Short mmCIF file of C-alpha atoms in Angstrom, two decimals:
data_model
loop_
_atom_site.label_atom_id
_atom_site.label_comp_id
_atom_site.label_asym_id
_atom_site.label_seq_id
_atom_site.Cartn_x
_atom_site.Cartn_y
_atom_site.Cartn_z
CA UNK A 1 56.48 99.26 33.33
CA UNK A 2 59.22 99.87 35.94
CA UNK A 3 56.77 98.84 38.66
CA UNK A 4 56.07 95.66 36.74
CA UNK A 5 59.79 94.98 36.43
CA UNK A 6 60.39 95.55 40.14
CA UNK A 7 57.52 93.28 41.07
CA UNK A 8 58.69 90.57 38.69
CA UNK A 9 62.20 90.71 40.15
CA UNK A 10 60.83 90.33 43.68
CA UNK A 11 58.71 87.38 42.64
CA UNK A 12 61.65 85.85 40.78
CA UNK A 13 63.98 86.20 43.77
CA UNK A 14 61.40 84.72 46.13
CA UNK A 15 60.81 81.80 43.77
CA UNK A 16 64.54 81.02 43.68
CA UNK A 17 64.78 80.94 47.47
CA UNK A 18 61.70 78.79 47.97
CA UNK A 19 61.91 76.38 45.07
CA UNK A 20 65.55 75.44 44.48
CA UNK A 21 64.94 71.81 45.32
CA UNK A 22 61.82 71.82 43.18
CA UNK A 23 63.85 73.11 40.20
CA UNK A 24 66.27 70.22 40.47
CA UNK A 25 63.44 67.78 40.90
CA UNK A 26 61.75 69.17 37.78
CA UNK A 27 64.92 68.94 35.73
CA UNK A 28 66.24 65.59 36.91
CA UNK A 29 63.28 63.52 38.07
CA UNK A 30 61.28 61.33 35.73
CA UNK A 31 57.69 61.79 36.87
CA UNK A 32 55.31 58.88 37.29
CA UNK A 33 53.14 60.04 34.40
CA UNK A 34 56.10 60.18 32.03
CA UNK A 35 57.46 56.86 33.31
CA UNK A 36 54.27 55.07 32.35
CA UNK A 37 54.07 56.51 28.84
CA UNK A 38 55.24 54.78 25.70
CA UNK A 39 58.70 56.25 25.02
CA UNK A 40 57.52 57.22 21.53
CA UNK A 41 55.05 59.62 23.13
CA UNK A 42 57.72 60.91 25.49
CA UNK A 43 59.92 61.66 22.47
CA UNK A 44 57.01 63.52 20.89
CA UNK A 45 56.92 65.79 23.93
CA UNK A 46 60.63 66.45 23.48
CA UNK A 47 60.16 67.27 19.80
CA UNK A 48 57.37 69.73 20.54
CA UNK A 49 59.60 71.53 23.04
CA UNK A 50 62.34 71.88 20.42
CA UNK A 51 60.36 74.95 19.34
CA UNK A 52 62.38 77.98 20.36
CA UNK A 53 61.05 79.65 23.52
CA UNK A 54 59.53 83.12 23.44
CA UNK A 55 62.59 84.51 25.23
CA UNK A 56 64.48 84.37 21.94
CA UNK A 57 62.55 87.50 20.94
CA UNK A 58 64.38 89.53 23.58
CA UNK A 59 67.84 88.22 22.83
CA UNK A 60 68.69 86.18 19.74
CA UNK A 61 66.46 88.06 17.29
CA UNK A 62 67.74 91.36 18.64
CA UNK A 63 71.42 90.43 18.70
CA UNK A 64 71.29 89.61 14.98
CA UNK A 65 69.25 92.79 14.43
CA UNK A 66 66.14 91.21 12.96
CA UNK A 67 63.52 92.19 15.56
CA UNK A 68 63.66 94.29 18.73
CA UNK A 69 61.57 95.85 21.48
CA UNK A 70 61.98 99.42 22.69
CA UNK A 71 60.54 98.38 26.05
CA UNK A 72 62.92 99.10 28.93
CA UNK A 73 61.08 96.89 31.40
CA UNK A 74 60.59 93.13 31.48
CA UNK A 75 61.29 92.80 27.75
CA UNK A 76 64.70 94.46 27.71
CA UNK A 77 67.62 92.44 26.45
CA UNK A 78 69.67 92.63 23.27
CA UNK A 79 68.30 96.03 22.27
CA UNK A 80 69.95 97.51 25.36
CA UNK A 81 72.92 95.11 25.66
CA UNK A 82 71.82 94.20 29.17
CA UNK A 83 71.22 91.09 31.24
CA UNK A 84 67.53 90.45 31.89
CA UNK A 85 67.03 87.51 34.23
CA UNK A 86 63.46 87.17 33.00
CA UNK A 87 64.72 86.06 29.60
CA UNK A 88 68.35 84.89 29.76
CA UNK A 89 67.29 81.53 31.30
CA UNK A 90 64.71 80.82 28.56
CA UNK A 91 66.79 78.32 26.59
CA UNK A 92 68.16 76.69 29.73
CA UNK A 93 64.73 76.14 31.20
CA UNK A 94 63.09 74.93 28.01
CA UNK A 95 65.76 72.54 26.81
CA UNK A 96 66.88 71.05 30.12
CA UNK A 97 63.51 70.76 31.83
CA UNK A 98 61.77 69.47 28.74
CA UNK A 99 63.88 68.23 25.83
CA UNK A 100 66.85 66.80 27.73
CA UNK A 101 64.64 65.29 30.41
CA UNK A 102 62.22 63.67 27.97
CA UNK A 103 64.87 62.39 25.59
CA UNK A 104 66.87 60.96 28.50
CA UNK A 105 63.75 59.12 29.61
CA UNK A 106 63.08 57.80 26.09
CA UNK A 107 66.69 56.68 25.67
CA UNK A 108 66.70 54.97 29.06
CA UNK A 109 63.56 53.01 28.23
CA UNK A 110 64.72 51.82 24.83
CA UNK A 111 68.47 51.25 25.05
CA UNK A 112 68.05 47.65 26.23
CA UNK A 113 65.30 46.87 23.71
CA UNK A 114 66.71 46.13 20.24
CA UNK A 115 63.22 46.35 18.72
CA UNK A 116 63.10 50.06 19.65
CA UNK A 117 66.60 50.92 18.41
CA UNK A 118 65.27 53.41 15.89
CA UNK A 119 63.36 55.26 18.58
CA UNK A 120 66.42 55.40 20.80
CA UNK A 121 68.51 56.87 18.00
CA UNK A 122 65.81 59.38 17.10
CA UNK A 123 65.85 60.53 20.73
CA UNK A 124 69.66 60.83 20.63
CA UNK A 125 69.41 63.11 17.58
CA UNK A 126 66.77 65.33 19.20
CA UNK A 127 68.81 65.52 22.39
CA UNK A 128 71.92 66.48 20.43
CA UNK A 129 70.11 69.45 18.92
CA UNK A 130 69.01 70.57 22.38
CA UNK A 131 72.57 70.36 23.70
CA UNK A 132 73.84 72.24 20.65
CA UNK A 133 71.46 75.13 21.36
CA UNK A 134 72.37 75.08 25.06
CA UNK A 135 76.13 75.18 24.58
CA UNK A 136 75.81 77.73 21.77
CA UNK A 137 73.90 79.94 24.22
CA UNK A 138 75.87 79.52 27.45
CA UNK A 139 79.18 77.82 26.58
CA UNK A 140 80.17 75.35 29.30
CA UNK A 141 77.11 73.39 30.43
CA UNK A 142 76.09 70.11 32.09
CA UNK A 143 76.44 67.57 29.29
CA UNK A 144 77.43 64.01 30.22
CA UNK A 145 75.71 64.31 33.62
CA UNK A 146 72.59 66.08 32.35
CA UNK A 147 69.26 64.32 32.75
CA UNK A 148 70.66 61.76 35.19
CA UNK A 149 68.97 62.94 38.37
CA UNK A 150 66.43 60.11 38.52
CA UNK A 151 68.32 57.17 36.98
CA UNK A 152 71.80 58.07 38.21
CA UNK A 153 71.12 60.18 41.31
CA UNK A 154 73.22 63.00 39.81
CA UNK A 155 71.67 66.06 41.39
CA UNK A 156 74.59 68.46 40.97
CA UNK A 157 75.83 67.84 37.43
CA UNK A 158 79.36 68.72 36.41
CA UNK A 159 79.88 71.25 33.64
CA UNK A 160 81.90 70.38 30.58
CA UNK A 161 83.75 72.77 28.33
CA UNK A 162 82.68 73.36 24.77
CA UNK A 163 85.84 71.83 23.35
CA UNK A 164 84.65 68.56 24.92
CA UNK A 165 80.96 68.98 24.15
CA UNK A 166 81.23 69.57 20.41
CA UNK A 167 83.34 66.49 19.64
CA UNK A 168 80.83 64.59 21.77
CA UNK A 169 77.90 65.97 19.80
CA UNK A 170 79.58 65.13 16.49
CA UNK A 171 80.25 61.58 17.69
CA UNK A 172 76.69 61.20 18.99
CA UNK A 173 75.05 62.52 15.82
CA UNK A 174 77.28 60.32 13.68
CA UNK A 175 76.59 57.15 15.64
CA UNK A 176 72.85 57.74 16.09
CA UNK A 177 72.19 58.69 12.48
CA UNK A 178 74.35 55.91 11.03
CA UNK A 179 72.46 53.39 13.16
CA UNK A 180 68.96 54.32 11.98
CA UNK A 181 67.59 51.33 10.10
CA UNK A 182 64.69 51.45 7.64
CA UNK A 183 64.30 47.70 8.18
CA UNK A 184 63.69 48.15 11.90
CA UNK A 185 60.52 49.03 13.79
CA UNK A 186 58.83 52.13 12.37
CA UNK A 187 57.54 54.52 15.02
CA UNK A 188 54.38 55.68 13.28
CA UNK A 189 53.30 57.94 16.17
CA UNK A 190 56.37 60.15 15.59
CA UNK A 191 55.17 63.76 15.22
CA UNK A 192 58.23 65.01 13.34
CA UNK A 193 58.46 62.66 10.36
CA UNK A 194 55.82 60.00 10.96
CA UNK A 195 58.53 57.40 11.48
CA UNK A 196 60.09 58.00 8.06
CA UNK A 197 63.65 56.79 8.61
CA UNK A 198 64.98 58.37 5.42
CA UNK A 199 63.81 61.78 6.65
CA UNK A 200 65.23 61.17 10.12
CA UNK A 201 68.58 60.32 8.57
CA UNK A 202 68.57 63.55 6.60
CA UNK A 203 67.70 65.44 9.77
CA UNK A 204 70.52 63.79 11.71
CA UNK A 205 73.10 64.31 8.99
CA UNK A 206 71.98 67.93 8.50
CA UNK A 207 72.55 68.55 12.21
CA UNK A 208 75.95 66.87 11.83
CA UNK A 209 76.73 69.23 8.95
CA UNK A 210 75.70 72.17 11.14
CA UNK A 211 77.80 70.91 14.07
CA UNK A 212 80.80 70.39 11.83
CA UNK A 213 80.56 73.88 10.38
CA UNK A 214 80.50 75.34 13.91
CA UNK A 215 84.14 74.27 14.19
CA UNK A 216 85.23 75.96 10.96
CA UNK A 217 87.28 78.65 12.71
CA UNK A 218 88.51 76.45 15.57
CA UNK A 219 89.29 72.96 14.23
CA UNK A 220 89.14 72.81 10.46
CA UNK A 221 90.27 69.17 10.33
CA UNK A 222 87.46 67.96 12.60
CA UNK A 223 85.01 70.25 10.83
CA UNK A 224 85.90 68.90 7.39
CA UNK A 225 85.59 65.29 8.55
CA UNK A 226 82.14 65.85 10.07
CA UNK A 227 80.94 67.76 7.01
CA UNK A 228 82.17 65.06 4.62
CA UNK A 229 80.45 62.31 6.61
CA UNK A 230 77.20 64.26 6.75
CA UNK A 231 77.25 64.99 3.04
CA UNK A 232 77.95 61.37 2.17
CA UNK A 233 75.03 60.26 4.34
CA UNK A 234 72.56 62.65 2.72
CA UNK A 235 71.20 65.93 4.05
CA UNK A 236 68.04 68.03 3.73
CA UNK A 237 68.12 69.77 0.35
CA UNK A 238 64.39 69.99 -0.40
CA UNK A 239 61.62 71.59 1.65
CA UNK A 240 59.66 68.34 1.71
CA UNK A 241 62.30 67.04 4.13
CA UNK A 242 62.45 70.09 6.43
CA UNK A 243 62.53 69.38 10.15
CA UNK A 244 59.59 71.42 11.35
CA UNK A 245 57.49 71.43 14.50
CA UNK A 246 53.85 71.92 13.58
CA UNK A 247 51.56 73.71 16.00
CA UNK A 248 47.84 73.81 16.64
CA UNK A 249 45.43 75.24 19.19
CA UNK A 250 46.65 72.78 21.83
CA UNK A 251 50.39 73.07 21.15
CA UNK A 252 50.97 76.68 20.12
CA UNK A 253 54.01 78.35 18.61
CA UNK A 254 55.75 80.04 21.60
CA UNK A 255 56.81 83.10 19.62
CA UNK A 256 53.42 83.35 17.94
CA UNK A 257 51.73 83.10 21.31
CA UNK A 258 53.87 85.97 22.62
CA UNK A 259 53.34 88.21 19.61
CA UNK A 260 49.59 87.60 19.47
CA UNK A 261 49.15 88.12 23.19
CA UNK A 262 50.26 90.76 25.66
CA UNK A 263 53.34 91.75 23.64
CA UNK A 264 51.65 92.15 20.26
CA UNK A 265 52.50 95.85 20.11
CA UNK A 266 55.94 95.63 21.70
CA UNK A 267 58.19 93.97 19.08
CA UNK A 268 59.24 95.48 15.74
CA UNK A 269 61.42 94.59 12.81
CA UNK A 270 64.87 96.09 13.25
CA UNK A 271 66.01 98.81 10.88
CA UNK A 272 69.12 96.94 9.61
CA UNK A 273 67.02 93.93 8.59
CA UNK A 274 64.39 95.97 6.77
CA UNK A 275 66.95 98.14 4.99
CA UNK A 276 69.02 95.14 3.92
CA UNK A 277 66.04 93.47 2.27
CA UNK A 278 64.92 96.72 0.66
CA UNK A 279 68.38 97.49 -0.69
CA UNK A 280 68.49 94.10 -2.38
CA UNK A 281 64.89 94.22 -3.66
CA UNK A 282 64.21 91.07 -1.69
CA UNK A 283 60.62 89.87 -2.25
CA UNK A 284 60.63 88.19 1.16
CA UNK A 285 60.17 91.53 2.91
CA UNK A 286 56.56 91.87 1.78
CA UNK A 287 55.98 88.26 2.85
CA UNK A 288 57.34 88.92 6.34
CA UNK A 289 56.44 92.49 7.26
CA UNK A 290 53.42 94.61 8.01
CA UNK A 291 53.25 98.28 9.01
CA UNK A 292 50.28 100.00 10.58
CA UNK A 293 50.58 103.46 9.07
CA UNK A 294 49.97 106.31 11.50
CA UNK A 295 49.39 104.02 14.49
CA UNK A 296 49.88 105.79 17.81
CA UNK A 297 48.88 102.90 20.07
CA UNK A 298 48.50 99.14 20.06
CA UNK A 299 44.72 99.27 19.52
CA UNK A 300 45.35 101.50 16.48
CA UNK A 301 47.19 98.66 14.74
CA UNK A 302 44.20 97.58 12.66
CA UNK A 303 43.78 96.04 9.23
CA UNK A 304 42.44 99.26 7.73
CA UNK A 305 45.82 101.01 8.03
CA UNK A 306 48.02 97.97 7.37
CA UNK A 307 50.47 97.79 4.47
CA UNK A 308 52.71 94.91 3.45
CA UNK A 309 54.32 96.70 0.49
CA UNK A 310 58.10 96.48 0.77
CA UNK A 311 58.62 100.15 -0.06
CA UNK A 312 56.39 101.18 2.85
CA UNK A 313 58.30 99.32 5.55
CA UNK A 314 60.39 101.11 8.18
CA UNK A 315 62.38 99.18 10.77
CA UNK A 316 62.88 100.45 14.29
CA UNK A 317 66.39 101.86 14.88
CA UNK A 318 68.64 99.74 17.10
CA UNK A 319 68.93 100.99 20.67
CA UNK A 320 65.55 102.74 20.57
CA UNK A 321 63.74 103.39 23.83
CA UNK A 322 60.01 103.99 23.91
CA UNK A 323 60.71 107.71 23.98
CA UNK A 324 63.17 107.87 21.10
CA UNK A 325 61.06 105.44 19.08
CA UNK A 326 57.99 107.65 19.57
CA UNK A 327 59.89 110.62 18.17
CA UNK A 328 61.23 108.63 15.22
CA UNK A 329 57.82 107.09 14.58
CA UNK A 330 56.16 110.50 14.39
CA UNK A 331 58.50 111.38 11.52
CA UNK A 332 57.50 108.36 9.43
CA UNK A 333 55.23 108.81 6.39
CA UNK A 334 51.73 108.95 7.85
CA UNK A 335 53.03 109.91 11.29
CA UNK A 336 52.13 108.04 14.45
CA UNK A 337 54.54 106.87 17.13
CA UNK A 338 56.64 103.79 17.86
CA UNK A 339 53.58 101.71 16.99
CA UNK A 340 53.92 102.76 13.34
CA UNK A 341 57.17 100.87 12.72
CA UNK A 342 57.15 97.61 10.77
CA UNK A 343 56.42 94.36 12.56
CA UNK A 344 56.64 90.66 11.83
CA UNK A 345 53.18 90.03 10.43
CA UNK A 346 51.43 88.12 13.19
CA UNK A 347 48.54 87.22 10.89
CA UNK A 348 50.88 85.36 8.54
CA UNK A 349 54.40 84.63 9.81
CA UNK A 350 53.91 84.29 13.56
CA UNK A 351 50.41 83.02 14.15
CA UNK A 352 49.82 80.92 17.25
CA UNK A 353 49.58 77.93 14.92
CA UNK A 354 52.57 78.81 12.73
CA UNK A 355 55.20 76.11 12.19
CA UNK A 356 58.64 76.37 13.79
CA UNK A 357 61.44 75.32 11.45
CA UNK A 358 64.38 73.53 13.07
CA UNK A 359 66.55 72.61 10.07
CA UNK A 360 65.65 73.58 6.53
CA UNK A 361 66.70 73.01 2.95
CA UNK A 362 67.49 76.70 2.66
CA UNK A 363 69.96 76.59 5.53
CA UNK A 364 71.51 73.28 4.53
CA UNK A 365 72.07 74.19 0.89
CA UNK A 366 73.84 77.36 2.01
CA UNK A 367 76.10 75.38 4.34
CA UNK A 368 76.88 73.03 1.45
CA UNK A 369 77.81 76.06 -0.64
CA UNK A 370 80.25 77.13 2.07
CA UNK A 371 81.60 73.61 2.42
CA UNK A 372 82.21 73.46 -1.33
CA UNK A 373 84.02 76.81 -1.25
CA UNK A 374 86.22 75.49 1.55
CA UNK A 375 86.89 72.27 -0.34
CA UNK A 376 85.32 70.09 2.34
CA UNK A 377 83.02 68.48 -0.20
CA UNK A 378 84.05 67.86 -3.80
CA UNK A 379 80.69 67.26 -5.44
CA UNK A 380 78.52 70.00 -6.90
CA UNK A 381 79.10 73.69 -7.55
CA UNK A 382 79.15 76.27 -4.76
CA UNK A 383 77.09 78.74 -6.79
CA UNK A 384 74.44 76.10 -7.48
CA UNK A 385 74.09 75.27 -3.79
CA UNK A 386 73.90 79.02 -3.09
CA UNK A 387 71.01 79.53 -5.50
CA UNK A 388 69.31 76.37 -4.24
CA UNK A 389 69.47 77.78 -0.71
CA UNK A 390 67.89 81.06 -1.77
CA UNK A 391 65.17 79.31 -3.74
CA UNK A 392 64.38 76.88 -0.94
CA UNK A 393 63.87 79.66 1.59
CA UNK A 394 61.79 81.69 -0.85
CA UNK A 395 59.62 78.63 -1.42
CA UNK A 396 59.42 78.02 2.33
CA UNK A 397 57.56 81.28 2.90
CA UNK A 398 54.25 79.85 1.74
CA UNK A 399 54.51 77.19 4.44
CA UNK A 400 53.87 79.90 7.03
CA UNK A 401 50.79 81.19 5.25
CA UNK A 402 49.41 81.21 1.71
CA UNK A 403 49.53 85.02 1.77
CA UNK A 404 53.28 84.95 2.35
CA UNK A 405 54.02 83.10 -0.89
CA UNK A 406 56.82 84.54 -3.04
CA UNK A 407 56.12 84.56 -6.77
CA UNK A 408 58.45 82.37 -8.79
CA UNK A 409 59.42 85.19 -11.12
CA UNK A 410 60.35 87.45 -8.19
CA UNK A 411 62.33 84.64 -6.62
CA UNK A 412 64.29 83.97 -9.80
CA UNK A 413 65.02 87.66 -10.40
CA UNK A 414 66.39 88.04 -6.90
CA UNK A 415 68.49 84.86 -7.07
CA UNK A 416 70.01 85.94 -10.38
CA UNK A 417 70.93 89.34 -8.95
CA UNK A 418 72.61 87.81 -5.91
CA UNK A 419 74.42 85.24 -8.03
CA UNK A 420 75.90 88.02 -10.17
CA UNK A 421 78.05 89.17 -7.23
CA UNK A 422 78.76 85.73 -5.74
CA UNK A 423 82.20 85.03 -7.18
CA UNK A 424 84.85 86.65 -5.03
CA UNK A 425 82.33 87.37 -2.25
CA UNK A 426 81.27 83.82 -1.47
CA UNK A 427 81.55 83.83 2.33
CA UNK A 428 79.87 87.21 2.74
CA UNK A 429 77.05 86.30 0.36
CA UNK A 430 76.47 82.89 1.96
CA UNK A 431 76.52 84.39 5.46
CA UNK A 432 74.07 87.09 4.47
CA UNK A 433 71.62 84.62 2.94
CA UNK A 434 71.95 82.29 5.93
CA UNK A 435 70.97 85.22 8.16
CA UNK A 436 67.75 85.60 6.21
CA UNK A 437 67.13 81.86 5.84
CA UNK A 438 67.36 81.59 9.64
CA UNK A 439 64.81 84.34 10.28
CA UNK A 440 62.72 83.38 13.35
CA UNK A 441 65.30 80.68 14.18
CA UNK A 442 67.05 82.88 16.70
CA UNK A 443 69.56 80.37 18.12
CA UNK A 444 70.83 79.35 14.69
CA UNK A 445 70.93 82.87 13.24
CA UNK A 446 72.96 84.06 16.24
CA UNK A 447 75.34 81.08 16.19
CA UNK A 448 76.16 81.40 12.51
CA UNK A 449 76.56 85.17 12.82
CA UNK A 450 79.16 84.70 15.56
CA UNK A 451 80.94 81.96 13.63
CA UNK A 452 81.23 83.78 10.32
CA UNK A 453 80.96 87.47 11.14
CA UNK A 454 78.34 87.82 8.39
CA UNK A 455 76.34 89.76 7.62
CA UNK A 456 78.45 92.76 8.55
CA UNK A 457 76.34 94.76 10.99
CA UNK A 458 77.06 97.90 12.99
CA UNK A 459 77.33 97.26 16.72
CA UNK A 460 74.13 98.16 18.56
CA UNK A 461 75.06 101.60 20.00
CA UNK A 462 73.12 101.40 23.27
CA UNK A 463 74.32 102.57 25.78
CA UNK A 464 77.43 103.89 24.09
CA UNK A 465 78.63 100.39 23.16
CA UNK A 466 81.16 100.41 20.33
CA UNK A 467 83.23 97.24 20.66
CA UNK A 468 81.35 94.03 20.02
CA UNK A 469 78.07 92.13 20.01
CA UNK A 470 76.61 89.99 22.77
CA UNK A 471 78.46 86.67 22.50
CA UNK A 472 76.71 84.50 25.12
CA UNK A 473 73.94 84.63 27.71
CA UNK A 474 74.42 84.34 31.47
CA UNK A 475 73.64 81.31 33.60
CA UNK A 476 70.23 81.27 35.36
CA UNK A 477 70.30 82.68 38.91
CA UNK A 478 68.62 79.51 40.20
CA UNK A 479 71.41 77.36 38.74
CA UNK A 480 74.07 79.59 40.28
CA UNK A 481 72.37 79.28 43.66
CA UNK A 482 71.78 75.52 43.65
CA UNK A 483 74.76 74.16 41.70
CA UNK A 484 77.21 76.88 42.71
CA UNK A 485 80.40 74.81 42.92
CA UNK A 486 80.09 73.47 39.40
CA UNK A 487 78.95 76.81 37.99
CA UNK A 488 81.98 78.50 39.52
CA UNK A 489 84.28 75.90 37.99
CA UNK A 490 82.70 76.62 34.60
CA UNK A 491 83.27 80.35 35.08
CA UNK A 492 86.89 79.73 36.10
CA UNK A 493 87.42 77.64 32.96
CA UNK A 494 85.49 79.77 30.49
CA UNK A 495 85.65 83.35 31.70
CA UNK A 496 83.31 85.83 33.41
CA UNK A 497 79.60 85.03 33.47
CA UNK A 498 78.60 88.01 31.36
CA UNK A 499 77.39 88.86 27.86
CA UNK A 500 80.91 89.42 26.49
CA UNK A 501 82.74 86.15 27.14
CA UNK A 502 83.31 84.40 23.82
CA UNK A 503 82.60 80.71 23.31
CA UNK A 504 85.35 78.25 22.40
CA UNK A 505 84.27 77.85 18.77
CA UNK A 506 83.73 81.61 18.37
CA UNK A 507 87.22 82.29 17.05
CA UNK A 508 86.32 84.50 14.10
#
């Protein structure tokens, strides 16, 4: 594996030296093929690329202690609290080279055409989510100048600080969502909602709610105003309105593709996640997990030794290497090695064709519960929103696979038990449930964890770390090389380009 890592680093370094100009052309240039497409189809490309890249498995899922790899080679990341240049650029590459580029093209083609106003505003909403993920990952980023290489000849975009970006995102989401008009042209080729303007409005306002809540610990006044506007406009509170990217054999789920391919035997559910669900008798564990009892290799992970029973699940300890995980795995019931720890079930939850949920009723109801506790909305009961969030995520499980369905009686028993301890523990309970409701949505799970500090998790101990969690990812080496002046200004403004520099809104 070390040889593979060394080779990959050499290839990566060579590619940076020989393709810097190509990278900027890819990010900023609108290709002829794209230029000739209907902007509705260009927006569809952007929507498809909203699916979180496979690199989230090495960082976001590990930082929030939901899934990790014990591999110390090309897959290392959060489990070892280290920078891995194979994976830290994943969000940057995906969202700038695809989502920002395509949405910029769609906006540019429609902004002077009043008959396509709905399409333009849909593209603005999609682009806002991409920028939210980017700034939540890296902090200061190209924002106003991003995507302007072809139309504006901006090849070295300035970076803007997060305290400028977030007000901009809130303004953009507000304006774009408010402007959507059910009486305007309906874009029936839309792959997200089939042109349903009511659903697009709920999506936009739900993102506005999310953006407003990001500011809860930094600017409560701005946060409350954004939350109130989003709530008044109407947000996603039912699974029928979920914003979800659907995949098929041609457009596969990136995480599912990773976990059903070469890395099928290299990622495992983290011990804190498994234990938390077991301790609370959470029926979602048996919907999510599978363990191949006694497995001592990847090929030994076969259906005949598989168990999905919650009591039989064992998560891999944080900070495990292949060696320490092999020792711990041998001590599990049934023996085996590291291959005997619990995994995300790739035959149910992370198939190549599994959906990728962007914004859900489960998440949004939980944010409404928090907003009600804070007094930022005055309608409804915090406990009711809390239970609605739990129920929505429980009911969402079947949308991954029929065999992941949670029985209604089990759902209700769990919700009642969690509700019994809600009063007096509202923020902790909401944060914990949001952590689970954002399972497989690495960027959102990580962002809300940093914002709230919930759930309370022990710091990953490797290698002797005791202070804090990873709070941001580093800029791509190619960006540092090509746009060095602006990157350095961002570092001067924000702090060192490492895993420990906190973002502006991360004031918890």
